[in-house]
Coordinates of C-alpha atoms in Angstrom, one line a residue:
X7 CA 12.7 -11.6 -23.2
X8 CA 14.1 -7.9 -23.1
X9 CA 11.9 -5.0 -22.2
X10 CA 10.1 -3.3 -25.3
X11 CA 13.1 -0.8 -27.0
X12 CA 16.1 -3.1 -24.8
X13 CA 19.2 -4.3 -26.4
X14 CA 19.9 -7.9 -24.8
X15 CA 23.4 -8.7 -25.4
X16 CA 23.1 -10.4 -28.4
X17 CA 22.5 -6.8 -29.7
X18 CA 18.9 -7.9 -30.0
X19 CA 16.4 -4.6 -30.3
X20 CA 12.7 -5.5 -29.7
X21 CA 10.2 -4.2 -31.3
X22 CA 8.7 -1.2 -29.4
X23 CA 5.8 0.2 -31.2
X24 CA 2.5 -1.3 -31.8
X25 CA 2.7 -1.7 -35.6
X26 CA 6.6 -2.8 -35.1
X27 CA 4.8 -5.6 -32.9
X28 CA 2.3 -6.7 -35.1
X29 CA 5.0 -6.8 -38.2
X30 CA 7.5 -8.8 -36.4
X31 CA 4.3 -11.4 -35.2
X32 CA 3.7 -11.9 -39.2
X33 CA 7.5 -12.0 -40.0
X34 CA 8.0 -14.5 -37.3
X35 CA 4.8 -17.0 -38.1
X36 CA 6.2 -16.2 -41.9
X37 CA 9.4 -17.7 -41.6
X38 CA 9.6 -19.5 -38.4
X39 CA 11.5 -17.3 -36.2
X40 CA 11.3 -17.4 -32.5
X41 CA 12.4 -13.3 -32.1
X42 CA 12.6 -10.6 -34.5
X43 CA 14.1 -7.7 -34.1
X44 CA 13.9 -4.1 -34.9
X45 CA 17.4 -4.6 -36.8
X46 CA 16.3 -8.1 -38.5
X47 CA 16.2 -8.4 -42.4
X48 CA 13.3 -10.0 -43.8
X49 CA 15.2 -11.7 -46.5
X50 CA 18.6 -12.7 -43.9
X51 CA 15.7 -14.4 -41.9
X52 CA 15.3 -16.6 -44.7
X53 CA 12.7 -14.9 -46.9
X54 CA 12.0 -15.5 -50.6
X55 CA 9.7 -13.9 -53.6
X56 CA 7.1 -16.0 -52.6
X57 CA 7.1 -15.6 -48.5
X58 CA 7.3 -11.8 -49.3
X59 CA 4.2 -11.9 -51.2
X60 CA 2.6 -13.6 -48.4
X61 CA 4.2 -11.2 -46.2
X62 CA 2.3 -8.2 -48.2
X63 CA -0.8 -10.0 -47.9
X64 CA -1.3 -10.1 -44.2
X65 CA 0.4 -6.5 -43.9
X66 CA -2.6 -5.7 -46.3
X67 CA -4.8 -7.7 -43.9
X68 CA -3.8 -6.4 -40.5
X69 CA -3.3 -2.8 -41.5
X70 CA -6.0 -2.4 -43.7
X71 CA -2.8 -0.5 -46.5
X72 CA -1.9 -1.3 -49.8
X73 CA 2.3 -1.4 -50.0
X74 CA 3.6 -2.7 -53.2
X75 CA 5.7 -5.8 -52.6
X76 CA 8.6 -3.9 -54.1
X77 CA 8.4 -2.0 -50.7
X78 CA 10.0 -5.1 -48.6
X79 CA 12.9 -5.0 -51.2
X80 CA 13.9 -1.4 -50.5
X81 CA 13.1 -1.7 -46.7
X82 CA 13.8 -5.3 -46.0
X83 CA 14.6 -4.6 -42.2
X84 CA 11.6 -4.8 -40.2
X85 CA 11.9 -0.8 -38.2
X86 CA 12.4 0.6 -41.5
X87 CA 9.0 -1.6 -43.3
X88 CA 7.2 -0.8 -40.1
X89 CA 8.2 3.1 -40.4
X90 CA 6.9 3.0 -44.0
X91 CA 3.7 1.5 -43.0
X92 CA 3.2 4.0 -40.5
X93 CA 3.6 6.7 -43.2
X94 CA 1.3 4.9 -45.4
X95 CA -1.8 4.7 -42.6
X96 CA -1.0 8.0 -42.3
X97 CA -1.4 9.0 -45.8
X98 CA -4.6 7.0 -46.2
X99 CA -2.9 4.4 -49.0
X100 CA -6.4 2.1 -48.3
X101 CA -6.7 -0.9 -49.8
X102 CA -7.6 -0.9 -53.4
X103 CA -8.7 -4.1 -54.6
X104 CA -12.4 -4.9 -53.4
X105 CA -13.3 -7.7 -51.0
X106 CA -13.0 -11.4 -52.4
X107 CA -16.3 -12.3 -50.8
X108 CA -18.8 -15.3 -51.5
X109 CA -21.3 -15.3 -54.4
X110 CA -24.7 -16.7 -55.3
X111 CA -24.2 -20.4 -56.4
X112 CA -25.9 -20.2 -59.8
X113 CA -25.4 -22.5 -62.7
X114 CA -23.3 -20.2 -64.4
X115 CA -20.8 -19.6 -62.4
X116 CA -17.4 -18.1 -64.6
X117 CA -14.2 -19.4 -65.1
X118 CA -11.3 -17.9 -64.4
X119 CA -8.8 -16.5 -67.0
X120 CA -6.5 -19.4 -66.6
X121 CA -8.9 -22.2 -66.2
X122 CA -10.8 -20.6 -69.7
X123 CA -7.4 -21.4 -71.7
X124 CA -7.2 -25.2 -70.1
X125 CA -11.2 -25.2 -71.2
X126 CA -10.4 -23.9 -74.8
X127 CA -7.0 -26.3 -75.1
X128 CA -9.1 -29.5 -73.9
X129 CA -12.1 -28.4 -76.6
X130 CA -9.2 -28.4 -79.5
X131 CA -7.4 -31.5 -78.1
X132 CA -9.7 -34.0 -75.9
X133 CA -8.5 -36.9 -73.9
X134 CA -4.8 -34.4 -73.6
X135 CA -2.6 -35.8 -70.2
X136 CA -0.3 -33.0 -70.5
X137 CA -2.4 -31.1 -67.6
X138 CA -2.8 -33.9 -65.1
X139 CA -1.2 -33.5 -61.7
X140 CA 0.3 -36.6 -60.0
X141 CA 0.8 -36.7 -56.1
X142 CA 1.9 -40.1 -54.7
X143 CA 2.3 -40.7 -51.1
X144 CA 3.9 -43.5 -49.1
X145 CA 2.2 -44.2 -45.9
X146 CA 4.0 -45.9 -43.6
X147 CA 2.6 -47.8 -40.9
X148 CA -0.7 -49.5 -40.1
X149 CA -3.2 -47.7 -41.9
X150 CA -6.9 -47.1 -40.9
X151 CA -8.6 -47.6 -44.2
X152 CA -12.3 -46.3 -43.0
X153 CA -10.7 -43.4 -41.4
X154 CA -8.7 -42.7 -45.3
X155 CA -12.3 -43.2 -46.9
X156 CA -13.8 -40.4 -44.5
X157 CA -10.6 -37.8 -45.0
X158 CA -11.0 -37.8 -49.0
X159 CA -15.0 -37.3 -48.3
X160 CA -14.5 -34.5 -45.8
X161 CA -11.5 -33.2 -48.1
X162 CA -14.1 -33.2 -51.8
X163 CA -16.8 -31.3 -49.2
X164 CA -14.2 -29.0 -48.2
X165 CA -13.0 -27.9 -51.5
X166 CA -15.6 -27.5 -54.1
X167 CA -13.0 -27.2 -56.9
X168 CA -12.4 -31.0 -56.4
X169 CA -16.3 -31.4 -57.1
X170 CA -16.2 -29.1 -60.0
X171 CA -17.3 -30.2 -63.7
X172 CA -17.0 -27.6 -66.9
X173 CA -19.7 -27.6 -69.4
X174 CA -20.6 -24.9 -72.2
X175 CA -23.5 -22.5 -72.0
X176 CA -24.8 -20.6 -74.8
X177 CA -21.1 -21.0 -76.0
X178 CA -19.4 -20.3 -73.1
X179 CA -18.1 -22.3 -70.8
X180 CA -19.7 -22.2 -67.1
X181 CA -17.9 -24.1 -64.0
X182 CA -20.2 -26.8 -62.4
X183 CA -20.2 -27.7 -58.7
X184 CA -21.8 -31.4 -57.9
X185 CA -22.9 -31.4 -54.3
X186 CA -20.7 -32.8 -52.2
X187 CA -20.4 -37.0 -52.0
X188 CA -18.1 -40.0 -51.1
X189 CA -15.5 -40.1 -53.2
X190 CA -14.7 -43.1 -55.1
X191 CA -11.3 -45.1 -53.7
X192 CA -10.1 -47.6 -56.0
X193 CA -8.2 -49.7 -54.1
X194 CA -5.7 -52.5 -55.1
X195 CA -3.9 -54.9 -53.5
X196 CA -0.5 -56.2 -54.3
X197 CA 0.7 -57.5 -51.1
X198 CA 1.4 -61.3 -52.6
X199 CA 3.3 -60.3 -55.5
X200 CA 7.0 -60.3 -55.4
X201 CA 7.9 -57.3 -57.7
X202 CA 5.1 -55.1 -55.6
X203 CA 7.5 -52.1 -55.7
X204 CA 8.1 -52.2 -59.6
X205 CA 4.6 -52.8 -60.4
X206 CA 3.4 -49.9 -57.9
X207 CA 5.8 -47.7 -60.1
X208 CA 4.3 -48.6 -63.1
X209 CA 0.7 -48.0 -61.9
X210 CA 2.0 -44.5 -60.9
X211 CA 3.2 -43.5 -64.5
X212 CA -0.2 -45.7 -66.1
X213 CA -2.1 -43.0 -63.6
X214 CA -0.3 -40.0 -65.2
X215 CA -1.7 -40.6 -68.5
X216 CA -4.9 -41.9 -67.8
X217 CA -7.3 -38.7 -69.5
X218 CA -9.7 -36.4 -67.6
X219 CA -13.1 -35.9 -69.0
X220 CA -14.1 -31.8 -67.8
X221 CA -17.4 -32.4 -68.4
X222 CA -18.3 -35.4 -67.0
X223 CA -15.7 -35.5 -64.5
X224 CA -14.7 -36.1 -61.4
X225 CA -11.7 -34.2 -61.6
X226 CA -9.9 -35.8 -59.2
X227 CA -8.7 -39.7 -58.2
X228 CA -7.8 -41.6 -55.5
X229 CA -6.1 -44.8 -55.9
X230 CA -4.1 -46.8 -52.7
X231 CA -2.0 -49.3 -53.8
X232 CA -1.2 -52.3 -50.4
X233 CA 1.9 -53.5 -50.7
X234 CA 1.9 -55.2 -47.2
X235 CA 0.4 -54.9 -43.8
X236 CA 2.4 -51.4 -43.1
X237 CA 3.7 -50.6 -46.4
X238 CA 0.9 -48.4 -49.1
X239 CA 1.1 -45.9 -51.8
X240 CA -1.6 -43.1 -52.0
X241 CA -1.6 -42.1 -55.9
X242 CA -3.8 -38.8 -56.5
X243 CA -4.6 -37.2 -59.9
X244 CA -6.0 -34.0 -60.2
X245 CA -6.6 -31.8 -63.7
X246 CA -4.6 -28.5 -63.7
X247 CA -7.7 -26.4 -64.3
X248 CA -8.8 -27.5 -61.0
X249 CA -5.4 -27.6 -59.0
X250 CA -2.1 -26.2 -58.9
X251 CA 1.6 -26.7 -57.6
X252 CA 0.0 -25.3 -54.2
X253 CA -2.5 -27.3 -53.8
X254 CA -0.5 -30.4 -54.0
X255 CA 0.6 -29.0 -50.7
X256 CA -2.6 -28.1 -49.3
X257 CA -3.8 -31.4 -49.8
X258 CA -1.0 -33.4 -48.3
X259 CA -1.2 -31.3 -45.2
X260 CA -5.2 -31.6 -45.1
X261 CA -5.0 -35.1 -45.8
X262 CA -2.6 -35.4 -42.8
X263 CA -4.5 -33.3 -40.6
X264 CA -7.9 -35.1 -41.0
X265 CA -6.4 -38.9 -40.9
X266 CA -4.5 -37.7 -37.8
X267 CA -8.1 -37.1 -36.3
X268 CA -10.5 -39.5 -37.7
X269 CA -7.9 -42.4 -36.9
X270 CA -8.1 -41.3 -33.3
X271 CA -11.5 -40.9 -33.2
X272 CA -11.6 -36.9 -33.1
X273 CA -13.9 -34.0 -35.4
X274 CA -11.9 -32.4 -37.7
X275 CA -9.5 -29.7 -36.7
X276 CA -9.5 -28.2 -40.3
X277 CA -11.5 -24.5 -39.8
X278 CA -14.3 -23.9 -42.6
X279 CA -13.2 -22.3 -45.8
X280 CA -14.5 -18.6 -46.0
X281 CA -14.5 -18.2 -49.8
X282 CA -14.0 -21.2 -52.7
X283 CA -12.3 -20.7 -56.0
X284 CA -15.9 -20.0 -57.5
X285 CA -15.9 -16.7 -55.8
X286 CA -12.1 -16.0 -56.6
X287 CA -13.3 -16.2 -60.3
X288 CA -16.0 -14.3 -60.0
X289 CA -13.8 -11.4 -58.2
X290 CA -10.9 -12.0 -60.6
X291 CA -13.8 -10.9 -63.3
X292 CA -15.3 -8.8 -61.6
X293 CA -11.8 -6.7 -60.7
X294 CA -9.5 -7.2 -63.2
X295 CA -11.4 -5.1 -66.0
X296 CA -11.1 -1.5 -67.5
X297 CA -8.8 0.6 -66.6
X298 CA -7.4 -1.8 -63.6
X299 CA -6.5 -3.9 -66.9
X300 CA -5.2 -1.4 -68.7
X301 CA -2.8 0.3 -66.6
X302 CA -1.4 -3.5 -65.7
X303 CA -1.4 -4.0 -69.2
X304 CA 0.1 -1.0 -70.3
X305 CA 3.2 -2.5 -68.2
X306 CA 3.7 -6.0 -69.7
X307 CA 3.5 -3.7 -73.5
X308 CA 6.5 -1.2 -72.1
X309 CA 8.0 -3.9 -71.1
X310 CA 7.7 -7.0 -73.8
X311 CA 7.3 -4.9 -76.8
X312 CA 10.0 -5.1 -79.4
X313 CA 11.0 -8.5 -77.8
X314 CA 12.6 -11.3 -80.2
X315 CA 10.4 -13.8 -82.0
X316 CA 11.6 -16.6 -80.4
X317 CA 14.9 -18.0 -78.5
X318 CA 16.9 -19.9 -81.2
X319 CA 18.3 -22.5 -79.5
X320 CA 20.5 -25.1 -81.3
X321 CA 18.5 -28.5 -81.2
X322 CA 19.7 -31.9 -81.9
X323 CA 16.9 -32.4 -85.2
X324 CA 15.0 -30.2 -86.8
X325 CA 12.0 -28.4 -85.2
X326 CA 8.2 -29.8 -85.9
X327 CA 6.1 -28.0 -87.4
X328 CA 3.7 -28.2 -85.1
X329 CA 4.8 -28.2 -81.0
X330 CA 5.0 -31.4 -79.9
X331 CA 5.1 -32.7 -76.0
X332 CA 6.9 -35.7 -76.0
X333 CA 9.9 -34.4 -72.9
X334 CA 12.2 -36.1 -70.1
X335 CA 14.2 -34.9 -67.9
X336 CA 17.7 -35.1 -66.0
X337 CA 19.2 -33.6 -63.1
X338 CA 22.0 -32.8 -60.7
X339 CA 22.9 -31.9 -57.3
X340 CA 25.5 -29.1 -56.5
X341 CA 27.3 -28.7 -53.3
X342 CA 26.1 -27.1 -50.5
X343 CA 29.4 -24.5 -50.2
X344 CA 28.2 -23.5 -53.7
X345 CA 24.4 -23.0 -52.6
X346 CA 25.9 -20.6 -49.6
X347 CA 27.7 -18.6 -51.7
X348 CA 25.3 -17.5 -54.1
X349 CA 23.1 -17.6 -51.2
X350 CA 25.6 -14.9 -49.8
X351 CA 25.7 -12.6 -53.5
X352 CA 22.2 -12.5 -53.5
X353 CA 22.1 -10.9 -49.9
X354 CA 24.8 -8.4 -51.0
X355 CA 22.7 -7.3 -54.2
X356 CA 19.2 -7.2 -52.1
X357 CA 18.2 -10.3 -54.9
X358 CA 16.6 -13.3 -53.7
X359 CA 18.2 -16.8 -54.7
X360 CA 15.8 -16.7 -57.3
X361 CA 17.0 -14.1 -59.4
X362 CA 20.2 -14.8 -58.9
X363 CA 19.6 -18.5 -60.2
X364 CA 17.4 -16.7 -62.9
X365 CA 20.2 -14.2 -63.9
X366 CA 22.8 -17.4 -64.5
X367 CA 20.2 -18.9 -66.2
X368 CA 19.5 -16.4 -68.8
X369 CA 23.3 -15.6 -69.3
X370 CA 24.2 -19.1 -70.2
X371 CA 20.8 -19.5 -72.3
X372 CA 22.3 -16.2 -74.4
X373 CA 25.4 -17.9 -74.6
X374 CA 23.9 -20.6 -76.4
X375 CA 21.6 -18.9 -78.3
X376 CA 24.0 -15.7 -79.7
X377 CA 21.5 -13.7 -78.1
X378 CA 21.3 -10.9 -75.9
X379 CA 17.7 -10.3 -75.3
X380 CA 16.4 -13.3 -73.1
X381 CA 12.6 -14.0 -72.6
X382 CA 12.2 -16.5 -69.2
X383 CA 9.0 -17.8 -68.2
X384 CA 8.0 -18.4 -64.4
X385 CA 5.5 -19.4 -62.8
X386 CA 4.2 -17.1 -59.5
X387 CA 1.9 -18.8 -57.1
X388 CA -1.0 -16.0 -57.7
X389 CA -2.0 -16.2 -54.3
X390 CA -1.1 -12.5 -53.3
X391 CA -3.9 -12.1 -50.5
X392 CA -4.5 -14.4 -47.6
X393 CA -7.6 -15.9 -48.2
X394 CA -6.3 -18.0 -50.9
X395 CA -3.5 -19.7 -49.3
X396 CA -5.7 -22.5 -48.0
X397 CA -7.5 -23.4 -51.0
X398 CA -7.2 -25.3 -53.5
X399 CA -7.7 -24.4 -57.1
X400 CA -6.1 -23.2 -60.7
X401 CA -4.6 -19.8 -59.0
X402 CA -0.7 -20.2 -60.5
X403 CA 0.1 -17.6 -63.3
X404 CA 3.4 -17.4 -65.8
X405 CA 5.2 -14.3 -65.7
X406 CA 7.4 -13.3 -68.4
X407 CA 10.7 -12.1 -67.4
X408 CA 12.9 -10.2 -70.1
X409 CA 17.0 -9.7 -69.3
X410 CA 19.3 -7.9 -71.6
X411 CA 22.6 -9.6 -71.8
X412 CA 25.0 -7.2 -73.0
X413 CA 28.2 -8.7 -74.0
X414 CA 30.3 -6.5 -71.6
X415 CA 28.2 -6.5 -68.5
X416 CA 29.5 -7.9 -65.1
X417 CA 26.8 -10.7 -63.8
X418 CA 26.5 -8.1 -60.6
X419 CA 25.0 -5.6 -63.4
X420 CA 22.7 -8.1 -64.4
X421 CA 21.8 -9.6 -61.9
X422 CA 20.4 -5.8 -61.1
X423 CA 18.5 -5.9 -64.7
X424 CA 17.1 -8.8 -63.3
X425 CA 15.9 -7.9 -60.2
X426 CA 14.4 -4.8 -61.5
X427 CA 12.5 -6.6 -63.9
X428 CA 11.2 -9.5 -61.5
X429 CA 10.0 -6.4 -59.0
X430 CA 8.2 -4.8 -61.7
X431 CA 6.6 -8.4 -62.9
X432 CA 5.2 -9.4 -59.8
X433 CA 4.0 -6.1 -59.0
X434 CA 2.0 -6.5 -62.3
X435 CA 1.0 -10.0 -61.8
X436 CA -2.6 -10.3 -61.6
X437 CA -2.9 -9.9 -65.8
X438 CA -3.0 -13.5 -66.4
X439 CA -1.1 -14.5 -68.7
X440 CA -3.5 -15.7 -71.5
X441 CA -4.8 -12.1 -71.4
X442 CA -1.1 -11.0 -72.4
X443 CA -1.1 -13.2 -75.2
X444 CA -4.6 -12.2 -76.3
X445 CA -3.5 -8.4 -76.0
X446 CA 0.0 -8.8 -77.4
X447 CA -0.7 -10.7 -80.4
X448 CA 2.7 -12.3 -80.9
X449 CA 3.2 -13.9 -84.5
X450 CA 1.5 -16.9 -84.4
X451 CA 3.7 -20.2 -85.0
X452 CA 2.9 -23.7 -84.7
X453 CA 6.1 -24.9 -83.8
X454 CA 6.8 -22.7 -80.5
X455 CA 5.2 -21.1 -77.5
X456 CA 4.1 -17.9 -77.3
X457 CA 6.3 -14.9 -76.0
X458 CA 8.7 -17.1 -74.5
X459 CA 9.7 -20.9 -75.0
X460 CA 12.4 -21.6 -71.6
X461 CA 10.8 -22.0 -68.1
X462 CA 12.7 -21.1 -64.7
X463 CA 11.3 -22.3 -61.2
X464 CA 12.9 -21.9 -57.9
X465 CA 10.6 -24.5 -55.4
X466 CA 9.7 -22.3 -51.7
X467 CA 7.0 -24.6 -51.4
X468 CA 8.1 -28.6 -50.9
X469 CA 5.6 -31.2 -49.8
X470 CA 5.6 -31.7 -46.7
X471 CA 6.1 -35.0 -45.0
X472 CA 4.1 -36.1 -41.5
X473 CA 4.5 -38.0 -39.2
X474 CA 1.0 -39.0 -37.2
X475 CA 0.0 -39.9 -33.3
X476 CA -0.9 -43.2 -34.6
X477 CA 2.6 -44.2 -36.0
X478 CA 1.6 -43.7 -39.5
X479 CA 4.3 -41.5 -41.7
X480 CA 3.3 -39.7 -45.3
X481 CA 6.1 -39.4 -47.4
X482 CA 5.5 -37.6 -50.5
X483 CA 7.3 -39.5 -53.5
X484 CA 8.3 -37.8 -57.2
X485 CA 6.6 -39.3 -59.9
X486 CA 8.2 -38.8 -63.4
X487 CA 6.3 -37.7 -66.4
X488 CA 7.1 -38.3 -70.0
X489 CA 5.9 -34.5 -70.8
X490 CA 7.6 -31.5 -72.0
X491 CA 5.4 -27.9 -72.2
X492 CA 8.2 -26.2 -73.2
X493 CA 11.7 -26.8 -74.9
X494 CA 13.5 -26.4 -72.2
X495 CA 12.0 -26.1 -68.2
X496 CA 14.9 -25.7 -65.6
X497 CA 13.7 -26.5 -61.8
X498 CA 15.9 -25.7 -59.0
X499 CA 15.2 -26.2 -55.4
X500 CA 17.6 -26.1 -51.9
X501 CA 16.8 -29.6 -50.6
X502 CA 19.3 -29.5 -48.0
X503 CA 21.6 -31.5 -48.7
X504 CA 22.8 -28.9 -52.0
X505 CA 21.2 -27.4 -55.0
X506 CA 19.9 -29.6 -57.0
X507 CA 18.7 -29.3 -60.7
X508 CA 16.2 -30.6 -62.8
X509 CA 16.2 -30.1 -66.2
X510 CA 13.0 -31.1 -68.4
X511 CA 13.9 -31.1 -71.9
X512 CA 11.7 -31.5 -75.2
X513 CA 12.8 -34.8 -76.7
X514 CA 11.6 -34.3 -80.5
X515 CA 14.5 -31.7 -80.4
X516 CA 17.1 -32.9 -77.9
X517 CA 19.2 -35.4 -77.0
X518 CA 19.7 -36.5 -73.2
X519 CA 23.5 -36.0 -73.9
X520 CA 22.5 -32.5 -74.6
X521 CA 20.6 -32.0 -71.7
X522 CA 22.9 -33.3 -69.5
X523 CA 26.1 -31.4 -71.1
X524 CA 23.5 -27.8 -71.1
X525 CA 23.3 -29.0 -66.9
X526 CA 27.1 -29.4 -66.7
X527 CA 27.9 -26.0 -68.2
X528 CA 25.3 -24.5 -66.0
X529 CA 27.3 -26.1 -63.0
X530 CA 30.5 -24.6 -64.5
X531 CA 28.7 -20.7 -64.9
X532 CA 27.3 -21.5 -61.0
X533 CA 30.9 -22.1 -60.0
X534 CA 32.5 -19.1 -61.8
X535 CA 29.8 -16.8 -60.4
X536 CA 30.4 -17.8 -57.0

């Protein structure tokens, strides 16, 4: 490695100073690079929205500053970040939020924002599956089943949102944490039947739709299904107001990590949790309140005022009066030589993928509608400090991102609308987005969602797949739902091998044909914007 300040002759510069050190560590456990460099780009390293937020997080941790995560946008390469931290110590820019720290365990413990809108939907519609979150997982090998019993224990004592009940209060509804105990396995065994495969998928979707009860609970299910000796899917069910997208993660790699040690006869190598999602609700109360609220709010009403009704989409019947749920979905996988380009424009504009995707998106969305003022919603992960990344819990919030399509406008110029707007929204992310609709008082209609009705994702965050000391391997597997939240949810992800392209689509008002011909012409923009 080259001395401190040295250019090696790759034209590699290491970092001299101590804070240029200590950034390049974060960038480099961040995003999985061996060296960084005084010259390297954050975002040419391979960083997204959602690594950068982490990326703020631990800056905030480390340095004990508050930079905004617009910041890494306009100084992406790690001397000029470093230089601006530096300037920030200097100028005393401490951190402002207060310290997510434990609280008393009391039987009124709050809700969070989000978690209070699942509580209110499930009082108006009980027994609803629209909120369950599936996770199967093959596991392949010979599987210790003792050792499985003992990592879902361990796992339900480690997170108390997976022992949480919700039950009301003098009105209001209070979260519930059970002490912790072994958690029921249902286990069944379909190792002599000869359509095993078929009948594990239909258990899978039966699973999905099988209601939660929030007060009585438990919250979350385990299921394994034996297909033979070495061959066993691990189905787990979890309600939304407990879990997220996130935490699927979490507990695939937790599940992994304990298994790999109680099947080998070792403690667990999981460290103890310094706060739970109790706490985060309490702070998330506690904080987000006067005027912290209102100059966040104040934002989101510059910004979303005067915005369109609704996006008027044409739809293959006539829409319900009420919103209805009833969805499918189809999908598509672009070429790789496409992926790189836009990979390559996004780079040039200082965009991430995301809004690039996001920009095409919106500009075909307007073409269909006749419209040039485009409402997107997105979900953000909501875990912007680093005590929250190994938890799991109801942290994901929806951000509402608003594009003007002008008629005349090059996608470079909006693609820079875009970006602007997506800076400004995650920079103003912590007002959930139930507060929003509270504060904002759209016009109330049964048939649609409020402020927007067209989702946008861009997955960062894949399961992850392991492969154990013991032989045993954990392959996360999709599992389809027959759900819809919104007319129309695009869900995009680089999986390698291309782009691919998932399109869930509200079946009471489209057709697959429609769905699939709106995925084709979204190919077609791809292609002419590359």
């Amino acid at each position: 490695r080259p001395e401190l300040g040295e250019v090696d002759a790759r034209g590699f510069i290491a970092p001299r100073t101590l804070t240029e050190q200590q950034l390049a560590s974060i960038w480099s456990e961040l995003l999985g690079a061996k060296q960084v460099g005084l010259s390297d780009s954050f975002f040419e390293l391979g960083g997204h929205s959602l690594l950068a937020t982490q990326a703020i997080s631990r800056i905030r941790q480390t340095f004990q500053v508050e930079l905004p995560l617009r910041a890494l946008f306009e100084d992406a390469v790690l001397e000029r970040l470093a230089t601006r931290i530096d300037l920030a110590i200097n100028a005393g820019s401490g951190v402002r939020m207060p310290p997510l720290v434990r609280v008393e365990r009391t039987d009124a413990l709050p809700l969070s924002f989000a978690q209070q809108r699942l509580w209110f939907l499930d009082q108006l519609e009980p027994g609803g599956t629209s909120y369950n979150i599936p996770t199967a997982v093959r596991l392949s090998g010979e599987l210790d089943v003792p050792a499985l019993r003992r990592t879902f224990g361990e796992l339900v004592r480690r997170h108390e949102s997976l022992r949480t009940t919700f039950r009301a209060m003098s009105g209001s509804p209070v979260q519930v944490v059970a002490p912790a105990s072994e958690v029921p396995l249902t286990w069944l065994d379909l190792s002599g039947e000869a359509d095993a495969e078929a009948r594990a998928q239909a258990l899978a979707e039966e699973e999905v739709r099988r209601p939660f009860n929030l007060e009585q609970g438990p919250l979350f299910r385990v299921t394994l299904i034996r297909l033979s000796a070495v061959e066993h899917v691990l189905l787990l069910s979890v309600h939304h107001i407990v879990s997220d997208g996130w935490s699927r993660g979490v507990l695939v790699r937790e599940v992994a990590a304990l298994y790999g040690a109680y099947s080998t006869g070792q403690p667990s190598p999981l460290p103890e949790l310094a706060v739970q999602y109790a706490d985060y609700a309490a702070w998330q109360r506690d904080w987000l309140q006067g005027d912290v609220l209102e100059a966040q709010l104040a934002y989101w009403k510059r910004q979303l005022g005067g915005a369109p009704h609704a996006l008027e989409l044409p739809t293959d019947r006539p829409r319900p009066a009420v919103q209805t749920f009833r969805g499918s979905s189809c999908s598509v996988t672009m070429p790789l030589s496409l992926r790189d380009t836009l990979w390559a424009l996004s780079r040039e504009e200082g965009a991430t993928p995301f809004m690039t995707l996001l920009a095409a998106w919106q500009v075909l969305l307007s073409r269909y509608s006749g419209q040039d003022d485009i409402s997107v919603g997105t979900p953000i992960a909501g875990r912007n400090r680093t005590e929250l990344e190994g938890l799991i819990g109801f942290f994901i919030n929806t951000l509402v991102l608003r594009t003007q399509v002008a008629g005349d406008a090059t996608f470079r110029q909006v693609l820079r609308q875009v970006r602007e707007v997506a800076l400004g929204a995650y920079a103003h992310q912590e007002v959930p987005f139930e507060k929003l609709v509270e504060e904002l008082k759209p016009e109330r209609d049964m048939s649609r969602s409020s402020l927007f009705q067209v989702m946008f994702s861009l997955q960062n965050a894949p399961l992850p797949t392991a492969q154990l000391p013991t032989g045993l391997r954990l392959q996360p597997v999709d599992a389809e739902g027959d759900t819809a939240k919104f007319e129309l949810s695009l869900d995009m992800g680089d999986r390698g091998q291309g782009l691919s392209a998932s399109l869930e689509y509200n079946t009471d008002l489209f057709d697959a044909a429609t769905a699939q011909r709106l995925l084709a012409h979204f190919s077609v923009l791809l292609e002419g914007i590359a």
